[in-house]
Amino acid sequence: MAVGTGRRRGKKSKVHFTKLYNFTCCRSSLKDEHSQIGQRGFSRSVHCNDPDNLEQLQLRYRDNYVSTTKYTALNFIPKSLFEQFRRVANIYFLVVACVSFSPLAPFGATSILAPLLVVIGATMAKEGVEDWRRRKQDIEANNRKVQVYGRNQTFEETRWKNLRVGDLVKVYKDEYFPADLFLVSSSYEDGICYVETSNLDGETNLKVKHALDVTASIHDESSFQNFKAVIKCEDPNDDLYAFVGTLCHGRQYPLSVQQILLRDSKLQNTDYIYGVVIFTGHDTKVMQNTTDPPSKRSKIERKMDKIIYILFSTLIMMSSVGSVFFGIETKNDIHDGKLTRWYLGPGNATVFYDPRRASLAAFFHFLTDLMLYQYLIPISLYVSIEVVKVLQTIFINQDQDMYFEETDKPARARTSNLNEELGQVDTILSDKTGTLTCNSMEFVKCSIAGIAYGRGLTEVERALAKKKGGGPPEVGDTSLDAEGSNAELVDTGRSIKGFNFQDERIMNGQWVKQTHSNVIQKFFRVLALCHTAIPDVNQETGEISYEAESPDEAAFVIAARELGFEFYERTQTSISLHELDRESGKSVDRSYKLLHVLEFSSARKRMSVIVRNPENQLLLLCKGADSVMYERLSKEAQSFKDATLTHVKMYAEAGLRTLIIAYRELSEEEFMSWEEEFLKAQTSVTADRDALVDAVADKIERDLILLGATAVEDKLQKGVPECIEKLANAGIRIWVLTGDKMETAINIGYACSLLRQGMKQIVITLDSPAVNDMENKGDKEAIAKASISSITKQIKEGLSELSSAKESSVSFALIIDGKSLAFALDKNLENSFLELAMKCASVICCRSTPKQKALVTRLVKKGKNRTTLAIGDGANDVGMLQEADIGVGISGVEGMQAVMSSDVAIAQFRFLERLLLVHGHWCYRRISMMICYFFYKNITFGFTLFWFEAYASFSGKPAYNDWYMSLYNVFFTSLPVIALGVFDQDVSARFCLKYPLLYQEGVQNILFSWQHILGWMFNGFMCSMIIFFLATNCIKEQSFRKDGKVVDYEILGVLMYTCVVWTVNCQMALSINYFTWMQHFFIWGSIALWYLFLVIYGTISPILSTTAYRVLVETCAQSPFYWMASLLIVVSALLPYFSYKAFQIRFHPMYHEIIQRRRLEGLET
Amino acid sequence: MSSGEGSSQPSSKKSRQPKYSRFTQQELPACKPILTPGLVVTTFILVGVIFIPIGLLSLSASERVVEIVDRYDEDCIPSDQEKTAFIQSDKTNKTCVRSLTVPKKMQHPVYIYYQLDNFYQNHRRYVKSRSDKQLRNPENEDLTSPCEPEARIDNKPIVPCGLVAWSLFNDTYGFSVRGMNLSVNKKDIAWDSDKNYKFGSKVYPKNFQQGSLIGGGKLDEKIPLSEQEDLLVWMRTAALPSFRKLYGRIEQDLEANEKITVVIQNNYNAYAFGGKKKLVLSTTTWIGGKNNFLGLGYITIGGLCLFNATTFIVMYLIKPRPCGDPSYLSWNRNPPGN
């Protein structure tokens, strides 16, 4: 990573400057907590509103000019040429082209150079066009206008690229931020503003940012004159969700990500803001985040390289044979001091033909032969494949059946390298939330004070009920109760997004009549207060909707609203609710003072707010996962603790996400002392600040009083069970890696038909009493030891169970939890674990961490050398996506991070079916056939040259005119093969989906097995023999026309070449079974082009056309013999393949051929 | 997507839905032929039925050709002398008389060919050793660079230069029947394109065969190249090491069993490299000269196709498993995972 080290070096030099600076200006205020400032990683300093400050200039921060292009005008030629010649084949052709200027060349230099230039030129043009598009975007971005506070104390318009660090800018509503800004103040009094970050992370909800109180008041243009401050902060990095810095403005103020507006995000619902530029250009977080799409190569391409090497060896072998024979024959030209073949002038020959230095001549001849037989190596293969793949991706992107209307997202193949790999996927590793499910949460159940509320049935419950009832495991049929619940919903007259809760006991204000109404009240207050959502009041209807960071939160706020606790206003310091009063039963407005928010993180698994209620009580309201919450509940016995736990377990089994709701009253003293500590932690500008904050937060989130638990349902995406079933039928193994509890995971497994009836489950878990006991004792070594032995034993049992059930057709499912997985991925165990897992049709890993996901992916990829596809939607899946052979990102709710690191982005899981079974299968078939055919056509052509050499004493005279040869790959055979690569279909999309097993052709790599490839090569070899030997035997010495003229060198060349062109093109027509007008046009057009070329080339001056001069018009066309010989040779060359194919289709058909047959016979409609 | 009703996107936003066209959805109308037994058998039979008559036709055409081939290189040299020395000497008498019998009536025109075996006119050094520009235009006389080693003599350009011209075949034949000379027409034995375009009508031979090493025939310096048809024929190099070249035509019928006396000037040195020289008299038909290969080839391929068709039908009768058997639709042979 040259870039990485370069950047680090850059940092070091900056450290130098800033140290100087620290001691001069801010020394007085330097205290312990700022010890990190000025150190490595935290050395940036920004003079707000003072970009011309000497010290600022000295720091030489980058300007705001952004370039995302791969090339510049200057380096385009050398750099793209370098890229081109990294391919072995291209180097070879370059060397050949260079040598072709020497007398060694068997043919003219231009005819060698021309195809190389065409091929290289085409690739470079493609690169250039792509880069030009990027450049146009850059120019547009760099020249956008922004208002900057200038020297004459007014705002002036300037271009983005002219911004400097420290500039004060004014950004209006709906404008993008030109750089990473520090928010000074906004059009709102309290200095808040709303930001949409969809360009960064795809989230379309609004985020609130707020200015520091100290700067929020700076509003009018004149007051900016006096606004001078220094921001000291972290160096540029790629973390979008963190910022460490302080503002030196009189005293020091801590800065957090709340004050930072990121480039490429958009100001909304706010008239304008003022901000100071902190990071410019490539230092901005969004630019630091742009990484090139991962460069992956498909297996087929890697295999293709091997074939190229085989061809190279063949080439070298042929050249060696040729040069040895040439050497011998040349030596014999002088025999016993007498000239034998005197007509070659051996007496005074140059070194290349000198019989007295025959071995040297043979060596030079070897080089000549290397050039002559270059047609074995398909020069246009790489560029054709690239063109084909780009077109294939266009088809993927344009597929209407993979377009998701709700989010307006079509499928997008971000790289074209992996199209054919999509047709070979053996194992799919899938995330659950947001991938299999919609990630739009619905509040369905809750347990308050030990009483379970909520009558709705979840999808999982329905699936389970079906399973118990022994009903048909068919999915997708709308069962009765599903219809019933729908009907119920219709009855109640309203369906609210995110809310699917049915219980007359507490709805419509009835909760006040419940015995535990005080607990219920507190419960819903927590739901209404403990969140970071923003209300959005519709001015016309008065309805309130919410912008929330996670769909769970939105579901809670909506649930609270529906039950009478309507959250309607949030300021920086307060939250206001319309509340149903318990005593009066009327709606009252209550405002809570918001003191602190202890934010949610995946490590903490909980969030809390500290509020002061209108009664002046201090409350800590907390919600979190049961695993972390239970240990934080107060030790005092609470009557409904166990009941709640049972409910939570029940909810988990029903596939619901549960959270524990609790609260605690704080005393003033306790709060004061804690707050002091907390602020200190928060203002510290160190790398471990987050850890410090967490530790402090941990101190107050204790002794909580349980209120109850919530359960939200994450609905399965549409079509998921059907899709999974199809993929399973296609013989693809599906692994689900989820963070859920085991019960949830298993039940989701049933709901999405990953686990089916009659499947045997093998469960590997460490949740046994023995291990739990030991965990309580806390002896880590003993635990590890016991765990390993336990897991070894479980894996062994699983394997024996599998082998005993070999005969029966029972399929198995493996379920393993995260803890066990950690041990199972150990070096010693991973092989047996993999063996077990590979024999199971479905695998579910629950409670797994992002890192484990990536490790599992690597294990499958490396262990069995199978093609893996990872699919996920969240940041936690990025590792997995990058590790897998193909990463598929779901462009869904959780942001763009997964999509940015994926190879293909789709909007819904169910599109995977079409992506793999249709596009994947087609692309695999197309590319593999295309490559095989390429080798075939070049071997056919290349070997005719070799046979001719045998009859020309291996002197290196090619059988054909120079230009016939150089145009072979470019004109006469290239277009049909591209048409094959782009358009061919063995069976239509409908049949691909109807017979998912067809997909196994790709998984087992039947069309690109060595057998298949060598078969094609052999076919080419045979065709070349048939063409050459039939042609030479047909024409012999005799006259070939009525007028007694005999065949010469030119005519044999034309005849053979005609046969080659006909043969390879007809071979193409024979081996495809899909002809649109385009196939017809290209195949027959290529043949016609050959004759056309002969006529045109034959009319230009004989100096240029040499042996092709009027050859068709004058000599060949008038001879019936020429046409008859062509027909005979072409039919003979095609006959072996045709016979083989006819018998093979009849008596040993491949899978797609069976389907084609059935379609034709009308068995399938 | 956010929760809440406010999330409905403004409808003014342009939809990114792919536009429908049969092309982008890969649903172009297509013809999807597959090799059904019917099609296969039909094709085989059709090819057989077409090829065999063509074969018979061309075979009969080839059989109608009357051809006399006489190898004379061995007989036309005294067996007691060293062959190369004999042929290279100016002093020796190289006249040789051969007698040929006409096997069947030969209708005019009867083409006269000379045939050389083991002569590599397709050798790279040989083929390249000529200057097309010089042959075409008298102004390009000096462009002799590709012609080494026969480019210049005493620094004067040789016209025509190069090994090809230098090694011009120079045996001559004289024919007589029943004591009467048969006239040999040597006009129009070369291709028109050679006469009219490749060889200039104003280019005259110069300094040709003046070197110490004499290759083959000499040229009359008064006749332009374009009219030296023997040279033109010779300079169209042959594709394979054994080849015939047109020498001339006899414009009268030759009756069966007639004896033709040929007086050969055996000048050309084919002995050094062990080549053979043959004199060939041949008539032509629409298919050209005598070569049964084409006809036999057609008959063989046609026969093979019929044979294939029969085999296919027989195999189909013995083992008539319907191809579309749905029980075959499984990968049971290779269950995934093993």
PDB file of C-alpha atoms in Angstrom, chain A residues 45-224:
ATOM      1  CA  SER A  45      -4.959  22.755  13.169  1.00  0.00           C
ATOM      2  CA  VAL A  46      -7.317  25.093  11.424  1.00  0.00           C
ATOM      3  CA  HIS A  47      -7.399  28.856  11.771  1.00  0.00           C
ATOM      4  CA  CYS A  48     -11.053  29.593  11.430  1.00  0.00           C
ATOM      5  CA  ASN A  49     -11.946  32.463   9.159  1.00  0.00           C
ATOM      6  CA  ASP A  50      -8.289  33.170   8.684  1.00  0.00           C
ATOM      7  CA  PRO A  51      -6.997  31.142   5.782  1.00  0.00           C
ATOM      8  CA  ASP A  52      -4.281  33.688   5.085  1.00  0.00           C
ATOM      9  CA  ASN A  53      -2.765  33.270   8.490  1.00  0.00           C
ATOM     10  CA  LEU A  54       0.944  32.697   8.124  1.00  0.00           C
ATOM     11  CA  GLU A  55       0.941  29.623  10.207  1.00  0.00           C
ATOM     12  CA  GLN A  56      -1.981  28.265   8.290  1.00  0.00           C
ATOM     13  CA  LEU A  57      -0.151  28.809   5.030  1.00  0.00           C
ATOM     14  CA  GLN A  58       2.892  27.131   6.424  1.00  0.00           C
ATOM     15  CA  LEU A  59       0.944  23.960   7.036  1.00  0.00           C
ATOM     16  CA  ARG A  60       0.308  23.629   3.309  1.00  0.00           C
ATOM     17  CA  TYR A  61      -2.874  21.695   3.512  1.00  0.00           C
ATOM     18  CA  ARG A  62      -4.235  20.443   0.257  1.00  0.00           C
ATOM     19  CA  ASP A  63      -6.588  22.594  -1.761  1.00  0.00           C
ATOM     20  CA  ASN A  64     -10.137  21.642  -2.470  1.00  0.00           C
ATOM     21  CA  TYR A  65      -9.492  20.419  -5.978  1.00  0.00           C
ATOM     22  CA  VAL A  66     -10.679  16.887  -6.416  1.00  0.00           C
ATOM     23  CA  SER A  67      -9.616  14.455  -9.072  1.00  0.00           C
ATOM     24  CA  THR A  68     -10.945  10.943  -9.216  1.00  0.00           C
ATOM     25  CA  THR A  69      -9.517  10.062 -12.582  1.00  0.00           C
ATOM     26  CA  LYS A  70      -7.153   7.190 -13.059  1.00  0.00           C
ATOM     27  CA  TYR A  71      -5.080   9.045 -15.613  1.00  0.00           C
ATOM     28  CA  THR A  72      -4.096  12.605 -16.342  1.00  0.00           C
ATOM     29  CA  ALA A  73      -3.638  14.049 -19.787  1.00  0.00           C
ATOM     30  CA  LEU A  74       0.099  13.672 -19.371  1.00  0.00           C
ATOM     31  CA  ASN A  75       0.342  10.164 -18.061  1.00  0.00           C
ATOM     32  CA  PHE A  76      -2.521   8.637 -19.991  1.00  0.00           C
ATOM     33  CA  ILE A  77      -0.409   7.225 -22.803  1.00  0.00           C
ATOM     34  CA  PRO A  78       2.435   5.739 -20.729  1.00  0.00           C
ATOM     35  CA  LYS A  79       0.254   4.570 -17.873  1.00  0.00           C
ATOM     36  CA  SER A  80      -2.423   2.914 -19.952  1.00  0.00           C
ATOM     37  CA  LEU A  81       0.212   1.346 -22.178  1.00  0.00           C
ATOM     38  CA  PHE A  82       1.880  -0.008 -19.096  1.00  0.00           C
ATOM     39  CA  GLU A  83      -1.428  -1.464 -17.958  1.00  0.00           C
ATOM     40  CA  GLN A  84      -1.832  -3.104 -21.355  1.00  0.00           C
ATOM     41  CA  PHE A  85       1.563  -4.683 -21.431  1.00  0.00           C
ATOM     42  CA  ARG A  86       1.215  -6.260 -18.068  1.00  0.00           C
ATOM     43  CA  ARG A  87      -0.443  -9.084 -19.929  1.00  0.00           C
ATOM     44  CA  VAL A  88       1.980 -11.706 -21.094  1.00  0.00           C
ATOM     45  CA  ALA A  89       0.285 -12.151 -24.427  1.00  0.00           C
ATOM     46  CA  ASN A  90       0.483  -8.449 -25.205  1.00  0.00           C
ATOM     47  CA  ILE A  91       4.184  -8.349 -24.369  1.00  0.00           C
ATOM     48  CA  TYR A  92       4.705 -11.195 -26.758  1.00  0.00           C
ATOM     49  CA  PHE A  93       2.901  -9.361 -29.501  1.00  0.00           C
ATOM     50  CA  LEU A  94       4.876  -6.213 -28.815  1.00  0.00           C
ATOM     51  CA  VAL A  95       8.153  -8.094 -29.084  1.00  0.00           C
ATOM     52  CA  VAL A  96       6.928  -9.708 -32.271  1.00  0.00           C
ATOM     53  CA  ALA A  97       6.014  -6.315 -33.671  1.00  0.00           C
ATOM     54  CA  CYS A  98       9.455  -4.953 -32.846  1.00  0.00           C
ATOM     55  CA  VAL A  99      11.286  -7.891 -34.366  1.00  0.00           C
ATOM     56  CA  SER A 100       9.085  -7.686 -37.429  1.00  0.00           C
ATOM     57  CA  PHE A 101      11.121  -4.727 -38.654  1.00  0.00           C
ATOM     58  CA  SER A 102      14.152  -6.965 -38.982  1.00  0.00           C
ATOM     59  CA  PRO A 103      14.749  -9.297 -41.913  1.00  0.00           C
ATOM     60  CA  LEU A 104      13.710 -12.138 -39.645  1.00  0.00           C
ATOM     61  CA  ALA A 105      10.077 -11.345 -40.203  1.00  0.00           C
ATOM     62  CA  PRO A 106       8.135 -13.796 -42.299  1.00  0.00           C
ATOM     63  CA  PHE A 107       5.813 -11.025 -43.362  1.00  0.00           C
ATOM     64  CA  GLY A 108       5.539  -7.267 -43.487  1.00  0.00           C
ATOM     65  CA  ALA A 109       5.836  -5.262 -40.294  1.00  0.00           C
ATOM     66  CA  THR A 110       2.676  -3.279 -40.866  1.00  0.00           C
ATOM     67  CA  SER A 111       0.538  -6.363 -41.098  1.00  0.00           C
ATOM     68  CA  ILE A 112       1.806  -7.463 -37.697  1.00  0.00           C
ATOM     69  CA  LEU A 113       1.559  -4.040 -36.171  1.00  0.00           C
ATOM     70  CA  ALA A 114      -1.942  -3.275 -37.389  1.00  0.00           C
ATOM     71  CA  PRO A 115      -3.896  -5.845 -35.354  1.00  0.00           C
ATOM     72  CA  LEU A 116      -1.837  -5.067 -32.270  1.00  0.00           C
ATOM     73  CA  LEU A 117      -2.574  -1.381 -32.687  1.00  0.00           C
ATOM     74  CA  VAL A 118      -6.264  -2.081 -33.215  1.00  0.00           C
ATOM     75  CA  VAL A 119      -6.446  -4.230 -30.104  1.00  0.00           C
ATOM     76  CA  ILE A 120      -4.392  -1.926 -27.903  1.00  0.00           C
ATOM     77  CA  GLY A 121      -6.141   1.100 -29.315  1.00  0.00           C
ATOM     78  CA  ALA A 122      -9.557  -0.321 -28.596  1.00  0.00           C
ATOM     79  CA  THR A 123      -8.661  -1.101 -25.011  1.00  0.00           C
ATOM     80  CA  MET A 124      -7.080   2.280 -24.506  1.00  0.00           C
ATOM     81  CA  ALA A 125     -10.060   4.011 -26.030  1.00  0.00           C
ATOM     82  CA  LYS A 126     -12.303   2.184 -23.592  1.00  0.00           C
ATOM     83  CA  GLU A 127     -10.126   3.257 -20.674  1.00  0.00           C
ATOM     84  CA  GLY A 128     -10.032   6.787 -22.010  1.00  0.00           C
ATOM     85  CA  VAL A 129     -13.782   7.081 -22.354  1.00  0.00           C
ATOM     86  CA  GLU A 130     -14.332   5.767 -18.840  1.00  0.00           C
ATOM     87  CA  ASP A 131     -11.794   8.192 -17.458  1.00  0.00           C
ATOM     88  CA  TRP A 132     -13.223  11.070 -19.418  1.00  0.00           C
ATOM     89  CA  ARG A 133     -16.582  10.524 -17.794  1.00  0.00           C
ATOM     90  CA  ARG A 134     -14.989  10.636 -14.370  1.00  0.00           C
ATOM     91  CA  ARG A 135     -13.175  13.786 -15.362  1.00  0.00           C
ATOM     92  CA  LYS A 136     -16.331  15.483 -16.475  1.00  0.00           C
ATOM     93  CA  GLN A 137     -17.868  14.749 -13.085  1.00  0.00           C
ATOM     94  CA  ASP A 138     -14.781  16.151 -11.381  1.00  0.00           C
ATOM     95  CA  ILE A 139     -14.911  19.324 -13.417  1.00  0.00           C
ATOM     96  CA  GLU A 140     -18.555  19.767 -12.576  1.00  0.00           C
ATOM     97  CA  ALA A 141     -17.886  19.264  -8.864  1.00  0.00           C
ATOM     98  CA  ASN A 142     -14.792  21.439  -8.776  1.00  0.00           C
ATOM     99  CA  ASN A 143     -16.567  24.334 -10.420  1.00  0.00           C
ATOM    100  CA  ARG A 144     -19.664  24.437  -8.279  1.00  0.00           C
ATOM    101  CA  LYS A 145     -20.224  27.802  -6.625  1.00  0.00           C
ATOM    102  CA  VAL A 146     -20.179  28.539  -2.937  1.00  0.00           C
ATOM    103  CA  GLN A 147     -20.348  31.707  -0.825  1.00  0.00           C
ATOM    104  CA  VAL A 148     -17.136  32.489   0.945  1.00  0.00           C
ATOM    105  CA  TYR A 149     -16.494  35.174   3.542  1.00  0.00           C
ATOM    106  CA  GLY A 150     -13.933  37.406   1.900  1.00  0.00           C
ATOM    107  CA  ARG A 151     -11.542  40.043   3.039  1.00  0.00           C
ATOM    108  CA  ASN A 152     -13.959  42.856   2.515  1.00  0.00           C
ATOM    109  CA  GLN A 153     -16.280  41.446   5.133  1.00  0.00           C
ATOM    110  CA  THR A 154     -18.912  40.166   2.755  1.00  0.00           C
ATOM    111  CA  PHE A 155     -19.736  36.842   1.268  1.00  0.00           C
ATOM    112  CA  GLU A 156     -18.491  36.369  -2.248  1.00  0.00           C
ATOM    113  CA  GLU A 157     -19.084  33.635  -4.695  1.00  0.00           C
ATOM    114  CA  THR A 158     -16.221  31.336  -5.490  1.00  0.00           C
ATOM    115  CA  ARG A 159     -15.650  27.938  -6.980  1.00  0.00           C
ATOM    116  CA  TRP A 160     -15.342  24.854  -4.854  1.00  0.00           C
ATOM    117  CA  LYS A 161     -11.843  24.153  -5.982  1.00  0.00           C
ATOM    118  CA  ASN A 162     -10.635  27.512  -4.666  1.00  0.00           C
ATOM    119  CA  LEU A 163     -11.640  26.850  -1.090  1.00  0.00           C
ATOM    120  CA  ARG A 164      -8.883  26.727   1.482  1.00  0.00           C
ATOM    121  CA  VAL A 165      -8.675  25.316   4.935  1.00  0.00           C
ATOM    122  CA  GLY A 166     -10.000  27.894   7.360  1.00  0.00           C
ATOM    123  CA  ASP A 167     -12.389  29.569   4.924  1.00  0.00           C
ATOM    124  CA  LEU A 168     -15.762  30.549   6.303  1.00  0.00           C
ATOM    125  CA  VAL A 169     -18.520  29.527   3.938  1.00  0.00           C
ATOM    126  CA  LYS A 170     -22.249  29.963   3.765  1.00  0.00           C
ATOM    127  CA  VAL A 171     -24.263  27.054   2.416  1.00  0.00           C
ATOM    128  CA  TYR A 172     -27.911  27.370   1.478  1.00  0.00           C
ATOM    129  CA  LYS A 173     -30.740  24.915   1.642  1.00  0.00           C
ATOM    130  CA  ASP A 174     -30.524  21.975  -0.780  1.00  0.00           C
ATOM    131  CA  GLU A 175     -26.897  22.688  -1.515  1.00  0.00           C
ATOM    132  CA  TYR A 176     -24.087  20.221  -1.036  1.00  0.00           C
ATOM    133  CA  PHE A 177     -21.294  20.988   1.391  1.00  0.00           C
ATOM    134  CA  PRO A 178     -18.132  21.729  -0.586  1.00  0.00           C
ATOM    135  CA  ALA A 179     -15.732  20.296   1.987  1.00  0.00           C
ATOM    136  CA  ASP A 180     -15.802  18.927   5.499  1.00  0.00           C
ATOM    137  CA  LEU A 181     -17.077  21.860   7.538  1.00  0.00           C
ATOM    138  CA  PHE A 182     -17.217  22.820  11.152  1.00  0.00           C
ATOM    139  CA  LEU A 183     -20.748  24.050  11.799  1.00  0.00           C
ATOM    140  CA  VAL A 184     -20.580  27.561  13.231  1.00  0.00           C
ATOM    141  CA  SER A 185     -24.222  28.545  13.202  1.00  0.00           C
ATOM    142  CA  SER A 186     -27.366  28.079  11.230  1.00  0.00           C
ATOM    143  CA  SER A 187     -30.546  29.887  10.338  1.00  0.00           C
ATOM    144  CA  TYR A 188     -32.073  28.378  13.476  1.00  0.00           C
ATOM    145  CA  GLU A 189     -31.515  30.192  16.753  1.00  0.00           C
ATOM    146  CA  ASP A 190     -30.150  27.168  18.540  1.00  0.00           C
ATOM    147  CA  GLY A 191     -27.710  26.379  15.769  1.00  0.00           C
ATOM    148  CA  ILE A 192     -29.138  23.107  14.584  1.00  0.00           C
ATOM    149  CA  CYS A 193     -29.386  22.022  11.006  1.00  0.00           C
ATOM    150  CA  TYR A 194     -30.630  19.010   9.137  1.00  0.00           C
ATOM    151  CA  VAL A 195     -28.463  17.026   6.825  1.00  0.00           C
ATOM    152  CA  GLU A 196     -29.126  14.306   4.311  1.00  0.00           C
ATOM    153  CA  THR A 197     -26.236  11.957   3.798  1.00  0.00           C
ATOM    154  CA  SER A 198     -27.507   9.718   1.047  1.00  0.00           C
ATOM    155  CA  ASN A 199     -24.420  10.354  -1.062  1.00  0.00           C
ATOM    156  CA  LEU A 200     -22.251   9.075   1.730  1.00  0.00           C
ATOM    157  CA  ASP A 201     -24.082   6.173   3.177  1.00  0.00           C
ATOM    158  CA  GLY A 202     -27.338   5.978   1.281  1.00  0.00           C
ATOM    159  CA  GLU A 203     -29.460   6.869   4.268  1.00  0.00           C
ATOM    160  CA  THR A 204     -32.199   9.193   3.167  1.00  0.00           C
ATOM    161  CA  ASN A 205     -33.371  10.149   6.614  1.00  0.00           C
ATOM    162  CA  LEU A 206     -32.428  13.515   8.029  1.00  0.00           C
ATOM    163  CA  LYS A 207     -29.735  13.842  10.610  1.00  0.00           C
ATOM    164  CA  VAL A 208     -29.490  16.696  13.051  1.00  0.00           C
ATOM    165  CA  LYS A 209     -26.250  18.482  13.544  1.00  0.00           C
ATOM    166  CA  HIS A 210     -25.860  21.181  16.122  1.00  0.00           C
ATOM    167  CA  ALA A 211     -23.408  23.979  16.547  1.00  0.00           C
ATOM    168  CA  LEU A 212     -21.719  24.684  19.823  1.00  0.00           C
ATOM    169  CA  ASP A 213     -23.599  27.163  21.965  1.00  0.00           C
ATOM    170  CA  VAL A 214     -20.628  29.471  21.901  1.00  0.00           C
ATOM    171  CA  THR A 215     -20.723  29.843  18.134  1.00  0.00           C
ATOM    172  CA  ALA A 216     -24.425  29.390  17.488  1.00  0.00           C
ATOM    173  CA  SER A 217     -25.074  33.035  18.186  1.00  0.00           C
ATOM    174  CA  ILE A 218     -22.716  34.331  15.539  1.00  0.00           C
ATOM    175  CA  HIS A 219     -25.150  35.167  12.812  1.00  0.00           C
ATOM    176  CA  ASP A 220     -24.703  38.434  11.082  1.00  0.00           C
ATOM    177  CA  GLU A 221     -22.021  39.110   8.585  1.00  0.00           C
ATOM    178  CA  SER A 222     -20.348  41.859  10.504  1.00  0.00           C
ATOM    179  CA  SER A 223     -19.781  39.751  13.570  1.00  0.00           C
ATOM    180  CA  PHE A 224     -17.718  37.306  11.544  1.00  0.00           C
TER     181      PHE A 224
END
